[in-house]
PDB file of C-alpha atoms in Angstrom:
ATOM      1  CA  MET A   1      73.284  27.459  -8.320  1.00 55.00           C
ATOM      2  CA  GLN A   2      73.856  25.929  -4.571  1.00 60.00           C
ATOM      3  CA  LEU A   3      70.250  26.823  -4.062  1.00 55.00           C
ATOM      4  CA  VAL A   4      69.065  24.961  -6.915  1.00 53.00           C
ATOM      5  CA  ALA A   5      71.084  21.835  -6.029  1.00 54.00           C
ATOM      6  CA  GLN A   6      69.521  22.175  -2.554  1.00 57.00           C
ATOM      7  CA  ARG A   7      66.148  21.887  -3.808  1.00 60.00           C
ATOM      8  CA  LYS A   8      66.968  18.887  -6.036  1.00 57.00           C
ATOM      9  CA  ILE A   9      68.249  17.318  -2.968  1.00 58.00           C
ATOM     10  CA  ARG A  10      65.081  17.953  -0.921  1.00 59.00           C
ATOM     11  CA  THR A  11      62.993  16.676  -3.783  1.00 57.00           C
ATOM     12  CA  LEU A  12      64.705  13.647  -4.259  1.00 50.00           C
ATOM     13  CA  PHE A  13      64.667  12.890  -0.381  1.00 47.00           C
ATOM     14  CA  PHE A  14      60.841  13.393  -0.461  1.00 47.00           C
ATOM     15  CA  LEU A  15      60.166  11.092  -3.271  1.00 47.00           C
ATOM     16  CA  LEU A  16      62.505   8.542  -1.644  1.00 45.00           C
ATOM     17  CA  MET A  17      60.591   9.303   1.466  1.00 47.00           C
ATOM     18  CA  LEU A  18      57.398   8.520  -0.147  1.00 45.00           C
ATOM     19  CA  ALA A  19      58.400   5.642  -1.640  1.00 46.00           C
ATOM     20  CA  GLY A  20      59.891   3.875   1.050  1.00 47.00           C
ATOM     21  CA  GLY A  21      57.009   4.558   3.006  1.00 46.00           C
ATOM     22  CA  GLY A  22      54.406   3.213   0.854  1.00 43.00           C
ATOM     23  CA  THR A  23      56.486   0.489   0.994  1.00 40.00           C
ATOM     24  CA  ALA A  24      56.776  -0.302   4.735  1.00 39.00           C
ATOM     25  CA  PHE A  25      52.844   0.262   4.569  1.00 39.00           C
ATOM     26  CA  ALA A  26      52.413  -2.239   1.822  1.00 39.00           C
ATOM     27  CA  GLN A  27      54.840  -4.542   3.737  1.00 41.00           C
ATOM     28  CA  GLN A  28      53.254  -4.293   7.207  1.00 45.00           C
ATOM     29  CA  ASN A  29      49.475  -5.046   5.699  1.00 46.00           C
ATOM     30  CA  ASP A  30      50.052  -7.812   3.392  1.00 48.00           C
ATOM     31  CA  SER A  31      48.389  -9.819   5.214  1.00 48.00           C
ATOM     32  CA  VAL A  32      45.018  -8.140   4.050  1.00 52.00           C
ATOM     33  CA  TYR A  33      45.310  -8.630   0.698  1.00 49.00           C
ATOM     34  CA  VAL A  34      43.656 -11.537  -0.902  1.00 46.00           C
ATOM     35  CA  ARG A  35      45.790 -13.441  -3.547  1.00 46.00           C
ATOM     36  CA  VAL A  36      44.930 -12.362  -7.056  1.00 47.00           C
ATOM     37  CA  ASP A  37      44.346 -15.928  -8.375  1.00 49.00           C
ATOM     38  CA  SER A  38      41.162 -15.981  -6.199  1.00 50.00           C
ATOM     39  CA  PHE A  39      39.413 -13.806  -8.660  1.00 47.00           C
ATOM     40  CA  PRO A  40      37.966 -14.752 -12.213  1.00 49.00           C
ATOM     41  CA  LEU A  41      39.919 -13.570 -14.957  1.00 50.00           C
ATOM     42  CA  ASN A  42      37.263 -11.325 -16.122  1.00 52.00           C
ATOM     43  CA  THR A  43      34.203  -9.711 -14.094  1.00 52.00           C
ATOM     44  CA  GLY A  44      31.304 -11.930 -15.089  1.00 60.00           C
ATOM     45  CA  ASP A  45      32.962 -15.108 -16.329  1.00 67.00           C
ATOM     46  CA  LEU A  46      31.008 -18.231 -16.600  1.00 67.00           C
ATOM     47  CA  ALA A  47      32.664 -20.928 -15.046  1.00 69.00           C
ATOM     48  CA  PHE A  48      31.516 -24.564 -15.396  1.00 65.00           C
ATOM     49  CA  ASN A  49      28.936 -25.543 -13.088  1.00 73.00           C
ATOM     50  CA  ALA A  50      28.406 -29.219 -13.104  1.00 75.00           C
ATOM     51  CA  ALA A  51      24.745 -28.843 -11.935  1.00 79.00           C
ATOM     52  CA  LEU A  52      23.838 -26.474 -14.540  1.00 82.00           C
ATOM     53  CA  ASP A  53      25.821 -27.149 -17.705  1.00 76.00           C
ATOM     54  CA  ASP A  54      26.740 -29.641 -20.202  1.00 86.00           C
ATOM     55  CA  PRO A  55      29.934 -31.248 -19.776  1.00 88.00           C
ATOM     56  CA  GLY A  56      30.070 -31.897 -23.449  1.00 89.00           C
ATOM     57  CA  PHE A  57      30.543 -28.108 -24.151  1.00 86.00           C
ATOM     58  CA  THR A  58      34.212 -26.981 -23.859  1.00 85.00           C
ATOM     59  CA  VAL A  59      35.529 -23.327 -24.682  1.00 83.00           C
ATOM     60  CA  CYS A  60      38.748 -23.422 -26.684  1.00 84.00           C
ATOM     61  CA  ASN A  61      40.794 -21.182 -24.779  1.00 78.00           C
ATOM     62  CA  SER A  62      39.484 -20.445 -20.926  1.00 75.00           C
ATOM     63  CA  LYS A  63      41.803 -17.688 -20.605  1.00 76.00           C
ATOM     64  CA  ILE A  64      40.320 -15.529 -23.755  1.00 70.00           C
ATOM     65  CA  VAL A  65      36.629 -15.449 -23.913  1.00 69.00           C
ATOM     66  CA  PHE A  66      35.628 -12.335 -25.573  1.00 61.00           C
ATOM     67  CA  GLN A  67      32.765  -9.990 -24.573  1.00 65.00           C
ATOM     68  CA  TYR A  68      30.181  -9.792 -26.675  1.00 61.00           C
ATOM     69  CA  TYR A  69      31.173  -6.126 -27.704  1.00 56.00           C
ATOM     70  CA  ASN A  70      34.820  -6.935 -28.661  1.00 57.00           C
ATOM     71  CA  THR A  71      34.256  -8.583 -31.940  1.00 63.00           C
ATOM     72  CA  GLY A  72      31.872  -9.502 -34.069  1.00 57.00           C
ATOM     73  CA  SER A  73      30.243 -12.897 -32.863  1.00 51.00           C
ATOM     74  CA  TYR A  74      26.659 -13.105 -33.891  1.00 57.00           C
ATOM     75  CA  TYR A  75      23.788 -15.159 -35.153  1.00 55.00           C
ATOM     76  CA  LYS A  76      23.189 -15.369 -39.039  1.00 54.00           C
ATOM     77  CA  GLN A  77      21.348 -12.363 -39.631  1.00 59.00           C
ATOM     78  CA  HIS A  78      20.928 -11.472 -35.970  1.00 72.00           C
ATOM     79  CA  LYS A  79      18.181  -9.514 -34.541  1.00 77.00           C
ATOM     80  CA  ARG A  80      15.611 -10.026 -37.254  1.00 83.00           C
ATOM     81  CA  GLU A  81      16.034 -14.017 -37.308  1.00 86.00           C
ATOM     82  CA  ILE A  82      16.227 -14.374 -33.444  1.00 87.00           C
ATOM     83  CA  GLU A  83      13.289 -12.235 -32.776  1.00 89.00           C
ATOM     84  CA  HIS A  84      11.422 -14.092 -35.726  1.00 90.00           C
ATOM     85  CA  TYR A  85      12.460 -17.386 -34.140  1.00 92.00           C
ATOM     86  CA  PHE A  86      11.331 -16.570 -30.541  1.00 92.00           C
ATOM     87  CA  LYS A  87       8.109 -15.014 -31.290  1.00 90.00           C
ATOM     88  CA  ASN A  88       7.074 -17.797 -33.471  1.00 93.00           C
ATOM     89  CA  SER A  89       8.332 -20.656 -30.862  1.00 94.00           C
ATOM     90  CA  TYR A  90       7.754 -19.260 -27.791  1.00 94.00           C
ATOM     91  CA  LYS A  91       4.244 -20.149 -26.084  1.00 91.00           C
ATOM     92  CA  PRO A  92       3.692 -17.485 -23.523  1.00 88.00           C
ATOM     93  CA  VAL A  93       2.659 -18.414 -19.988  1.00 84.00           C
ATOM     94  CA  VAL A  94      -0.198 -16.253 -18.907  1.00 78.00           C
ATOM     95  CA  ASP A  95       0.683 -14.456 -15.773  1.00 72.00           C
ATOM     96  CA  PRO A  96      -1.990 -11.384 -15.719  1.00 68.00           C
ATOM     97  CA  ALA A  97      -0.621 -10.585 -11.918  1.00 68.00           C
ATOM     98  CA  GLY A  98       2.930 -10.573 -13.033  1.00 76.00           C
ATOM     99  CA  GLY A  99       5.593 -11.821 -15.775  1.00 85.00           C
ATOM    100  CA  ASN A 100       6.341  -7.803 -16.369  1.00 93.00           C
ATOM    101  CA  GLY A 101      10.280  -6.949 -16.536  1.00 95.00           C
ATOM    102  CA  TYR A 102      13.556  -8.488 -18.176  1.00 97.00           C
ATOM    103  CA  LEU A 103      14.638 -12.028 -18.852  1.00 96.00           C
ATOM    104  CA  THR A 104      18.260 -12.209 -20.006  1.00 95.00           C
ATOM    105  CA  ILE A 105      19.971 -15.450 -20.993  1.00 94.00           C
ATOM    106  CA  ARG A 106      23.678 -15.065 -21.112  1.00 91.00           C
ATOM    107  CA  PHE A 107      26.021 -17.848 -22.497  1.00 92.00           C
ATOM    108  CA  ILE A 108      29.122 -18.548 -24.370  1.00 87.00           C
ATOM    109  CA  ILE A 109      29.565 -19.082 -28.075  1.00 90.00           C
ATOM    110  CA  ASN A 110      32.855 -21.088 -28.582  1.00 90.00           C
ATOM    111  CA  CYS A 111      35.287 -21.092 -31.530  1.00 90.00           C
ATOM    112  CA  SER A 112      33.350 -23.597 -33.475  1.00 90.00           C
ATOM    113  CA  GLY A 113      29.871 -21.672 -32.826  1.00 90.00           C
ATOM    114  CA  GLN A 114      28.446 -24.171 -30.421  1.00 92.00           C
ATOM    115  CA  THR A 115      26.647 -22.718 -27.338  1.00 93.00           C
ATOM    116  CA  GLY A 116      26.900 -23.536 -23.677  1.00 92.00           C
ATOM    117  CA  ARG A 117      26.920 -22.294 -20.080  1.00 89.00           C
ATOM    118  CA  PHE A 118      23.745 -20.864 -20.223  1.00 93.00           C
ATOM    119  CA  ARG A 119      22.725 -18.629 -17.269  1.00 92.00           C
ATOM    120  CA  VAL A 120      19.263 -16.671 -16.541  1.00 94.00           C
ATOM    121  CA  TYR A 121      18.934 -13.283 -14.767  1.00 94.00           C
ATOM    122  CA  GLU A 122      15.195 -11.882 -13.923  1.00 95.00           C
ATOM    123  CA  LEU A 123      14.319  -8.510 -13.438  1.00 95.00           C
ATOM    124  CA  ASN A 124      11.229  -6.572 -12.594  1.00 95.00           C
ATOM    125  CA  THR A 125      10.389  -3.203 -14.755  1.00 94.00           C
ATOM    126  CA  GLN A 126      12.173  -1.317 -11.752  1.00 95.00           C
ATOM    127  CA  TYR A 127      15.370  -3.443 -12.435  1.00 93.00           C
ATOM    128  CA  GLN A 128      15.225  -5.201  -9.242  1.00 95.00           C
ATOM    129  CA  PRO A 129      15.893  -9.097  -9.188  1.00 95.00           C
ATOM    130  CA  VAL A 130      12.618 -11.057  -9.322  1.00 94.00           C
ATOM    131  CA  LYS A 131      11.746 -14.551  -9.831  1.00 92.00           C
ATOM    132  CA  PHE A 132       8.868 -15.002 -12.727  1.00 91.00           C
ATOM    133  CA  ASP A 133       6.849 -18.227 -13.073  1.00 91.00           C
ATOM    134  CA  PRO A 134       9.488 -20.850 -13.379  1.00 92.00           C
ATOM    135  CA  ARG A 135       7.877 -21.663 -16.884  1.00 93.00           C
ATOM    136  CA  ILE A 136       8.890 -18.355 -18.744  1.00 94.00           C
ATOM    137  CA  ALA A 137      12.449 -18.971 -18.056  1.00 94.00           C
ATOM    138  CA  SER A 138      12.540 -22.596 -18.528  1.00 94.00           C
ATOM    139  CA  ARG A 139      10.992 -22.035 -22.415  1.00 95.00           C
ATOM    140  CA  LEU A 140      12.656 -19.341 -23.341  1.00 96.00           C
ATOM    141  CA  LEU A 141      16.045 -21.141 -21.986  1.00 95.00           C
ATOM    142  CA  LYS A 142      15.206 -24.255 -23.674  1.00 96.00           C
ATOM    143  CA  LEU A 143      14.449 -22.238 -26.918  1.00 97.00           C
ATOM    144  CA  THR A 144      17.868 -20.357 -26.665  1.00 95.00           C
ATOM    145  CA  LYS A 145      19.805 -23.918 -26.335  1.00 94.00           C
ATOM    146  CA  GLU A 146      17.894 -24.999 -29.497  1.00 94.00           C
ATOM    147  CA  LEU A 147      18.724 -22.179 -31.272  1.00 90.00           C
ATOM    148  CA  ARG A 148      21.574 -22.933 -34.264  1.00 87.00           C
ATOM    149  CA  GLY A 149      23.420 -20.662 -36.452  1.00 86.00           C
ATOM    150  CA  TRP A 150      25.791 -18.689 -34.060  1.00 88.00           C
ATOM    151  CA  GLN A 151      28.810 -17.527 -35.542  1.00 86.00           C
ATOM    152  CA  PRO A 152      32.063 -17.259 -33.574  1.00 86.00           C
ATOM    153  CA  ALA A 153      34.171 -14.350 -32.584  1.00 84.00           C
ATOM    154  CA  VAL A 154      37.076 -13.759 -35.258  1.00 84.00           C
ATOM    155  CA  TYR A 155      39.846 -11.570 -34.616  1.00 84.00           C
ATOM    156  CA  LYS A 156      42.959 -11.269 -36.867  1.00 88.00           C
ATOM    157  CA  ASP A 157      41.606 -14.365 -39.373  1.00 88.00           C
ATOM    158  CA  LYS A 158      41.374 -16.599 -35.952  1.00 88.00           C
ATOM    159  CA  ASN A 159      38.053 -17.806 -34.350  1.00 86.00           C
ATOM    160  CA  TYR A 160      37.593 -17.336 -30.433  1.00 84.00           C
ATOM    161  CA  ASP A 161      35.098 -17.744 -27.456  1.00 85.00           C
ATOM    162  CA  SER A 162      32.612 -15.157 -26.425  1.00 86.00           C
ATOM    163  CA  TYR A 163      30.275 -14.394 -24.510  1.00 85.00           C
ATOM    164  CA  GLN A 164      26.594 -13.367 -25.669  1.00 87.00           C
ATOM    165  CA  TYR A 165      23.268 -12.662 -24.543  1.00 88.00           C
ATOM    166  CA  ILE A 166      19.683 -12.308 -25.404  1.00 92.00           C
ATOM    167  CA  THR A 167      17.048  -9.994 -23.322  1.00 94.00           C
ATOM    168  CA  PHE A 168      13.610 -10.665 -23.505  1.00 95.00           C
ATOM    169  CA  LYS A 169      11.265  -7.673 -22.338  1.00 96.00           C
ATOM    170  CA  LEU A 170       8.338  -9.598 -20.989  1.00 95.00           C
ATOM    171  CA  ASN A 171       4.716  -8.488 -20.574  1.00 92.00           C
ATOM    172  CA  LYS A 172       2.254 -10.637 -18.737  1.00 90.00           C
ATOM    173  CA  GLY A 173       4.647 -13.407 -19.413  1.00 91.00           C
ATOM    174  CA  GLY A 174       4.727 -12.898 -23.365  1.00 92.00           C
ATOM    175  CA  ILE A 175       7.589 -11.307 -25.372  1.00 94.00           C
ATOM    176  CA  ALA A 176       6.787  -7.973 -25.902  1.00 94.00           C
ATOM    177  CA  CYS A 177      10.330  -7.292 -27.380  1.00 91.00           C
ATOM    178  CA  VAL A 178      13.603  -8.934 -27.875  1.00 92.00           C
ATOM    179  CA  LEU A 179      16.806  -7.284 -27.010  1.00 86.00           C
ATOM    180  CA  PRO A 180      19.547  -6.066 -28.055  1.00 76.00           C
TER     181      PRO A 180
END
């Protein structure tokens, strides 16, 4: 019985030492830590940028913006209509020397179904950052901004803001495929 009590005391002592040592370490080094509020709430949040964004576009709750995969925010009949819209509206910029890769436009759909805070990302076919002919991004961005009919995210019968994206697979400046 005495042996069991000694083991419990040793275990308790060991755990207290670990906890105390960890606390001391944290206290000695807390000047190294960055304040948590200096980071966005979520990785990839699109903060308002006066140089890029329409000041008339507002999100309903900046602390809760769902990702595209969290809920069913979508475009009317989604892929079919979006692909049809872009393939019929986009006038390709012929770029035989390049223009191959992926151009993604990411944006927010607010709780009213309005869109804003558009950002453009361009990658070559090896998924490395690249700059396509500026007319390509400009035309696709303009068409994306003009696209109406987005449905806000709905969760428990309440509308929310959400992120969405459209990726264009480009071949010599023309649209080969609209993703997802």
